[in-house]
Amino acid sequence: MTKDSQTFDGRRWHDMGGDAAGRIRTDQHDFSLWEKRVDALMILASAKGHFTVDGLRRVLEDMGPEAFETMTYYERWIASVNQNLIESGVYSTAELAQRMSEVAARGATYGEANK
Amino acid sequence: MPHDHHDHLSPSGHPYRPDDDHPLTYWQQMEIAVRELLIEKGVTSAAEINAQIDAMDARSPSNGASVVAKAWTDPAFRDALLADASAATRDMGFDIGPMKLIALENTSDVHNVVVCTLCSCYPRNLLGLPPDWYKSRAYRSRTVKEPRKVLAEFGVDLPATTQVRVHDSTADMRYVVIPARPSGTDGWDAGKLATLVTRDSMIGTGLAKAPDIT
Amino acid sequence: MNVRQFMRVRADMPPGHVRTPAYLRGKVGWVERQLGPSPNPEALAYGRQGDALPLMRLRFTMAEVWGADALHPDDTIDAEIYAHWLEPAEAPHAP
């Protein structure tokens, strides 16, 4: 939390309705394939009952304001999807750890790291 | 495989985020690992993931434009849409999944605008994924407090006699605005009218386009 | 015109995942429509079954929400609020 403990009133960082903020920037980017895959994994895993959109949001909120500023939208999403899947027992942290290392060993680009 | 391009990347001409040909990021590494584990555990399949991506790519503001144009031209449909927008859009043949939709009608007296202050809820199963600005801190923060200033930034200046209704998507419902039908379109069919309905007009940050006077 | 049913949003400030925006807490609005029972997101977020709670759309005036800061007091904000965040209330005083 960026507010200190003496002045923090319990309002959380993501709950931003009414805050002062600057001009709205309308530049736009298209989503890349890996981002679309993150979106699809969220929809499919939640549709199959492994977690809910509220679980997705809960982890995003708990990641804090720094993540909101420093990570892209789908970077935050894959972090939250993964956290929820580990919590619901779909796979273990050890399984994820080994697989991520295998993925990185395949190549230096996203294309090469896909089997 | 070195080139894993998908056939259905968006063709709108905006720049792409780094993907195949850029150095692998930690989060991309995680996406590949999570996807492979979900497939191996039988939660999903590669084909299902591709089908889901195709389904989302197929959703776009043109779906909503068809709904709006039908509401403009078919009073019974307009009534059905305002009574139960989920059922009415499904009856038109749109696959909106489990989405619960409410349609908000703009009139000469009322202008509706939609925001999600807590995250970025959006009627994605009808309109596709939201624009980046919809997810921004500036839009989420300001729209509930100074909606007319926000609308002015989007080029919409409303008279003081028009009431602004902001809708904060805080829970289960998703919202689509039915913009006011532009004048000068008497006798137009729904297909032609749909070309005037923009994405922003269905969020409430825009108006339907005026017909070209030529 | 139908008689408005006014409700006050509880002013609680708990930690954790809730779907009641802070800017509406303690504010009085009227029921725009009932949406029927919906599972409690405060349980779903933690992997538990959520009890189905009445969910309703409340409408608030800018005057009620922002007080003297309201730029256009008669403009409104609608939001969906779960029943356990709501208490019956009197109509707010005109600003």
mmCIF file of C-alpha atoms in Angstrom, chain B:
data_model
loop_
_atom_site.group_PDB
_atom_site.id
_atom_site.type_symbol
_atom_site.label_atom_id
_atom_site.label_comp_id
_atom_site.label_asym_id
_atom_site.label_seq_id
_atom_site.Cartn_x
_atom_site.Cartn_y
_atom_site.Cartn_z
ATOM 1 C CA MET B 1 7.956 -24.551 -34.031
ATOM 2 C CA PRO B 2 9.594 -21.271 -34.978
ATOM 3 C CA HIS B 3 6.492 -19.680 -36.487
ATOM 4 C CA ASP B 4 3.340 -20.261 -34.560
ATOM 5 C CA HIS B 5 1.235 -17.515 -36.050
ATOM 6 C CA HIS B 6 -2.481 -17.862 -35.676
ATOM 7 C CA ASP B 7 -4.745 -17.252 -38.635
ATOM 8 C CA HIS B 8 -7.102 -14.886 -36.873
ATOM 9 C CA LEU B 9 -5.054 -11.999 -35.593
ATOM 10 C CA SER B 10 -6.998 -8.776 -35.613
ATOM 11 C CA PRO B 11 -6.620 -6.902 -38.900
ATOM 12 C CA SER B 12 -7.421 -3.413 -37.654
ATOM 13 C CA GLY B 13 -3.956 -2.027 -38.298
ATOM 14 C CA HIS B 14 -3.008 -1.184 -34.720
ATOM 15 C CA PRO B 15 0.484 -2.187 -33.595
ATOM 16 C CA TYR B 16 0.860 -5.665 -32.171
ATOM 17 C CA ARG B 17 2.327 -6.391 -28.794
ATOM 18 C CA PRO B 18 5.678 -8.246 -28.948
ATOM 19 C CA ASP B 19 5.020 -11.891 -29.615
ATOM 20 C CA ASP B 20 6.691 -14.635 -31.596
ATOM 21 C CA ASP B 21 9.809 -12.874 -32.740
ATOM 22 C CA HIS B 22 10.692 -11.056 -29.533
ATOM 23 C CA PRO B 23 12.603 -12.430 -26.555
ATOM 24 C CA LEU B 24 10.483 -14.744 -24.440
ATOM 25 C CA THR B 25 9.189 -12.991 -21.331
ATOM 26 C CA TYR B 26 8.646 -14.608 -17.954
ATOM 27 C CA TRP B 27 4.889 -14.224 -18.325
ATOM 28 C CA GLN B 28 4.849 -15.761 -21.810
ATOM 29 C CA GLN B 29 6.900 -18.613 -20.390
ATOM 30 C CA MET B 30 4.220 -19.033 -17.730
ATOM 31 C CA GLU B 31 1.399 -18.936 -20.306
ATOM 32 C CA ILE B 32 2.990 -21.754 -22.322
ATOM 33 C CA ALA B 33 3.557 -23.829 -19.173
ATOM 34 C CA VAL B 34 0.028 -23.280 -17.848
ATOM 35 C CA ARG B 35 -1.509 -24.079 -21.240
ATOM 36 C CA GLU B 36 0.480 -27.294 -21.586
ATOM 37 C CA LEU B 37 -0.365 -28.419 -18.051
ATOM 38 C CA LEU B 38 -4.077 -27.720 -18.588
ATOM 39 C CA ILE B 39 -4.014 -29.802 -21.773
ATOM 40 C CA GLU B 40 -2.075 -32.661 -20.142
ATOM 41 C CA LYS B 41 -4.423 -32.694 -17.150
ATOM 42 C CA GLY B 42 -7.392 -32.958 -19.489
ATOM 43 C CA VAL B 43 -8.885 -29.613 -18.433
ATOM 44 C CA THR B 44 -8.912 -28.422 -22.031
ATOM 45 C CA SER B 45 -7.383 -29.183 -25.415
ATOM 46 C CA ALA B 46 -5.423 -27.264 -28.019
ATOM 47 C CA ALA B 47 -8.434 -27.416 -30.320
ATOM 48 C CA GLU B 48 -10.720 -26.020 -27.633
ATOM 49 C CA ILE B 49 -8.324 -23.152 -26.944
ATOM 50 C CA ASN B 50 -8.145 -22.291 -30.646
ATOM 51 C CA ALA B 51 -11.931 -22.470 -30.905
ATOM 52 C CA GLN B 52 -12.277 -20.117 -27.943
ATOM 53 C CA ILE B 53 -9.857 -17.637 -29.540
ATOM 54 C CA ASP B 54 -11.812 -17.836 -32.791
ATOM 55 C CA ALA B 55 -15.085 -17.293 -30.934
ATOM 56 C CA MET B 56 -13.724 -14.152 -29.246
ATOM 57 C CA ASP B 57 -12.223 -12.865 -32.505
ATOM 58 C CA ALA B 58 -15.632 -13.277 -34.135
ATOM 59 C CA ARG B 59 -17.240 -10.989 -31.578
ATOM 60 C CA SER B 60 -16.997 -7.352 -32.506
ATOM 61 C CA PRO B 61 -18.897 -4.082 -32.248
ATOM 62 C CA SER B 62 -20.643 -4.957 -35.515
ATOM 63 C CA ASN B 63 -22.699 -7.498 -33.537
ATOM 64 C CA GLY B 64 -23.930 -4.756 -31.257
ATOM 65 C CA ALA B 65 -24.519 -2.462 -34.216
ATOM 66 C CA SER B 66 -26.920 -5.032 -35.682
ATOM 67 C CA VAL B 67 -28.776 -5.194 -32.390
ATOM 68 C CA VAL B 68 -29.061 -1.402 -32.171
ATOM 69 C CA ALA B 69 -30.207 -1.053 -35.775
ATOM 70 C CA LYS B 70 -32.885 -3.680 -35.247
ATOM 71 C CA ALA B 71 -34.063 -1.840 -32.139
ATOM 72 C CA TRP B 72 -34.320 1.356 -34.204
ATOM 73 C CA THR B 73 -36.418 -0.287 -36.910
ATOM 74 C CA ASP B 74 -38.499 -2.875 -35.036
ATOM 75 C CA PRO B 75 -40.513 -1.496 -32.096
ATOM 76 C CA ALA B 76 -41.421 -4.954 -30.806
ATOM 77 C CA PHE B 77 -37.746 -5.933 -30.774
ATOM 78 C CA ARG B 78 -36.842 -2.658 -29.060
ATOM 79 C CA ASP B 79 -39.346 -3.465 -26.298
ATOM 80 C CA ALA B 80 -38.024 -7.014 -25.981
ATOM 81 C CA LEU B 81 -34.441 -5.727 -25.838
ATOM 82 C CA LEU B 82 -35.230 -3.303 -23.028
ATOM 83 C CA ALA B 83 -37.131 -6.020 -21.144
ATOM 84 C CA ASP B 84 -34.441 -8.729 -21.473
ATOM 85 C CA ALA B 85 -31.416 -7.880 -23.574
ATOM 86 C CA SER B 86 -29.814 -11.319 -23.112
ATOM 87 C CA ALA B 87 -32.841 -13.124 -24.523
ATOM 88 C CA ALA B 88 -33.364 -10.603 -27.316
ATOM 89 C CA THR B 89 -29.766 -10.794 -28.557
ATOM 90 C CA ARG B 90 -29.796 -14.603 -28.365
ATOM 91 C CA ASP B 91 -33.013 -14.582 -30.384
ATOM 92 C CA MET B 92 -31.120 -12.646 -33.058
ATOM 93 C CA GLY B 93 -28.671 -15.543 -33.205
ATOM 94 C CA PHE B 94 -25.746 -14.152 -31.218
ATOM 95 C CA ASP B 95 -23.858 -16.562 -28.964
ATOM 96 C CA ILE B 96 -23.361 -14.435 -25.866
ATOM 97 C CA GLY B 97 -22.659 -17.383 -23.569
ATOM 98 C CA PRO B 98 -23.883 -16.913 -19.997
ATOM 99 C CA MET B 99 -23.703 -13.116 -20.176
ATOM 100 C CA LYS B 100 -26.516 -11.186 -18.469
ATOM 101 C CA LEU B 101 -27.112 -8.081 -20.538
ATOM 102 C CA ILE B 102 -29.078 -4.894 -19.911
ATOM 103 C CA ALA B 103 -29.787 -2.449 -22.758
ATOM 104 C CA LEU B 104 -29.888 1.268 -21.916
ATOM 105 C CA GLU B 105 -31.735 3.529 -24.304
ATOM 106 C CA ASN B 106 -30.569 7.066 -25.009
ATOM 107 C CA THR B 107 -33.275 9.633 -25.686
ATOM 108 C CA SER B 108 -33.384 13.384 -26.130
ATOM 109 C CA ASP B 109 -33.600 13.638 -22.330
ATOM 110 C CA VAL B 110 -31.251 10.889 -21.126
ATOM 111 C CA HIS B 111 -27.703 9.896 -22.056
ATOM 112 C CA ASN B 112 -26.289 6.645 -20.650
ATOM 113 C CA VAL B 113 -22.599 5.844 -20.226
ATOM 114 C CA VAL B 114 -21.043 2.625 -18.929
ATOM 115 C CA VAL B 115 -17.939 2.131 -16.779
ATOM 116 C CA CYS B 116 -16.496 -0.479 -14.439
ATOM 117 C CA THR B 117 -14.734 1.303 -11.590
ATOM 118 C CA LEU B 118 -13.595 -1.896 -9.838
ATOM 119 C CA CYS B 119 -12.071 -3.719 -12.809
ATOM 120 C CA SER B 120 -13.028 -3.684 -16.484
ATOM 121 C CA CYS B 121 -16.349 -5.529 -16.909
ATOM 122 C CA TYR B 122 -17.561 -5.142 -20.489
ATOM 123 C CA PRO B 123 -20.182 -6.851 -22.692
ATOM 124 C CA ARG B 124 -17.360 -8.764 -24.382
ATOM 125 C CA ASN B 125 -19.560 -11.669 -25.424
ATOM 126 C CA LEU B 126 -21.445 -9.303 -27.692
ATOM 127 C CA LEU B 127 -18.966 -6.529 -28.580
ATOM 128 C CA GLY B 128 -15.645 -8.358 -28.287
ATOM 129 C CA LEU B 129 -12.800 -7.267 -26.011
ATOM 130 C CA PRO B 130 -12.912 -3.731 -24.603
ATOM 131 C CA PRO B 131 -10.732 -0.905 -25.899
ATOM 132 C CA ASP B 132 -7.609 -0.186 -23.870
ATOM 133 C CA TRP B 133 -8.942 3.141 -22.602
ATOM 134 C CA TYR B 134 -11.959 1.434 -21.042
ATOM 135 C CA LYS B 135 -9.533 -0.404 -18.730
ATOM 136 C CA SER B 136 -7.482 2.696 -17.898
ATOM 137 C CA ARG B 137 -7.192 4.305 -14.496
ATOM 138 C CA ALA B 138 -8.325 7.640 -15.938
ATOM 139 C CA TYR B 139 -11.588 6.319 -17.400
ATOM 140 C CA ARG B 140 -12.410 4.102 -14.421
ATOM 141 C CA SER B 141 -11.713 6.875 -11.904
ATOM 142 C CA ARG B 142 -13.288 9.902 -13.527
ATOM 143 C CA THR B 143 -16.437 8.661 -15.243
ATOM 144 C CA VAL B 144 -18.524 8.331 -12.085
ATOM 145 C CA LYS B 145 -17.597 11.785 -10.834
ATOM 146 C CA GLU B 146 -17.254 13.990 -13.906
ATOM 147 C CA PRO B 147 -18.949 12.103 -16.734
ATOM 148 C CA ARG B 148 -19.613 15.205 -18.808
ATOM 149 C CA LYS B 149 -15.926 16.131 -18.795
ATOM 150 C CA VAL B 150 -15.075 12.581 -19.833
ATOM 151 C CA LEU B 151 -17.665 12.693 -22.606
ATOM 152 C CA ALA B 152 -16.335 16.048 -23.777
ATOM 153 C CA GLU B 153 -12.885 14.481 -24.186
ATOM 154 C CA PHE B 154 -14.525 11.963 -26.501
ATOM 155 C CA GLY B 155 -16.148 14.816 -28.428
ATOM 156 C CA VAL B 156 -19.617 14.464 -26.919
ATOM 157 C CA ASP B 157 -20.993 17.719 -25.530
ATOM 158 C CA LEU B 158 -24.434 17.331 -24.010
ATOM 159 C CA PRO B 159 -26.874 20.116 -23.182
ATOM 160 C CA ALA B 160 -27.568 20.693 -19.484
ATOM 161 C CA THR B 161 -31.154 19.606 -20.138
ATOM 162 C CA THR B 162 -29.981 16.072 -20.936
ATOM 163 C CA GLN B 163 -29.613 13.929 -17.826
ATOM 164 C CA VAL B 164 -26.465 11.810 -17.711
ATOM 165 C CA ARG B 165 -26.867 8.334 -16.234
ATOM 166 C CA VAL B 166 -23.605 6.586 -15.392
ATOM 167 C CA HIS B 167 -23.778 2.816 -15.003
ATOM 168 C CA ASP B 168 -21.047 1.201 -12.896
ATOM 169 C CA SER B 169 -20.792 -2.523 -13.801
ATOM 170 C CA THR B 170 -20.166 -3.690 -10.256
ATOM 171 C CA ALA B 171 -21.567 -7.217 -10.329
ATOM 172 C CA ASP B 172 -23.295 -9.657 -12.680
ATOM 173 C CA MET B 173 -24.817 -7.443 -15.348
ATOM 174 C CA ARG B 174 -23.209 -6.118 -18.506
ATOM 175 C CA TYR B 175 -24.510 -3.072 -20.319
ATOM 176 C CA VAL B 176 -24.960 -1.944 -23.888
ATOM 177 C CA VAL B 177 -26.168 1.531 -24.758
ATOM 178 C CA ILE B 178 -28.710 1.987 -27.535
ATOM 179 C CA PRO B 179 -27.668 5.360 -28.954
ATOM 180 C CA ALA B 180 -30.290 7.726 -30.301
ATOM 181 C CA ARG B 181 -31.097 7.189 -33.967
ATOM 182 C CA PRO B 182 -29.578 9.987 -36.043
ATOM 183 C CA SER B 183 -31.891 12.323 -37.865
ATOM 184 C CA GLY B 184 -31.892 12.176 -41.651
ATOM 185 C CA THR B 185 -32.179 8.387 -41.691
ATOM 186 C CA ASP B 186 -35.888 8.006 -42.383
ATOM 187 C CA GLY B 187 -36.552 4.994 -44.547
ATOM 188 C CA TRP B 188 -33.121 3.452 -43.981
ATOM 189 C CA ASP B 189 -33.105 -0.309 -43.477
ATOM 190 C CA ALA B 190 -31.387 -1.967 -40.528
ATOM 191 C CA GLY B 191 -28.328 -2.973 -42.532
ATOM 192 C CA LYS B 192 -27.641 0.592 -43.604
ATOM 193 C CA LEU B 193 -28.389 1.989 -40.154
ATOM 194 C CA ALA B 194 -25.938 -0.422 -38.537
ATOM 195 C CA THR B 195 -23.079 1.308 -40.362
ATOM 196 C CA LEU B 196 -23.752 4.396 -38.213
ATOM 197 C CA VAL B 197 -23.429 2.566 -34.887
ATOM 198 C CA THR B 198 -19.933 2.806 -33.416
ATOM 199 C CA ARG B 199 -18.398 0.880 -30.550
ATOM 200 C CA ASP B 200 -18.112 4.035 -28.479
ATOM 201 C CA SER B 201 -21.788 4.863 -29.055
ATOM 202 C CA MET B 202 -22.658 1.529 -27.408
ATOM 203 C CA ILE B 203 -20.450 2.320 -24.397
ATOM 204 C CA GLY B 204 -21.923 5.801 -24.212
ATOM 205 C CA THR B 205 -18.728 7.746 -24.941
ATOM 206 C CA GLY B 206 -19.928 8.444 -28.466
ATOM 207 C CA LEU B 207 -23.045 9.126 -30.477
ATOM 208 C CA ALA B 208 -24.212 7.267 -33.552
ATOM 209 C CA LYS B 209 -22.673 8.776 -36.664
ATOM 210 C CA ALA B 210 -24.688 11.275 -38.681
ATOM 211 C CA PRO B 211 -25.444 10.173 -42.223
ATOM 212 C CA ASP B 212 -23.218 11.642 -44.906
ATOM 213 C CA ILE B 213 -25.014 14.435 -46.673
ATOM 214 C CA THR B 214 -23.882 13.990 -50.272
#
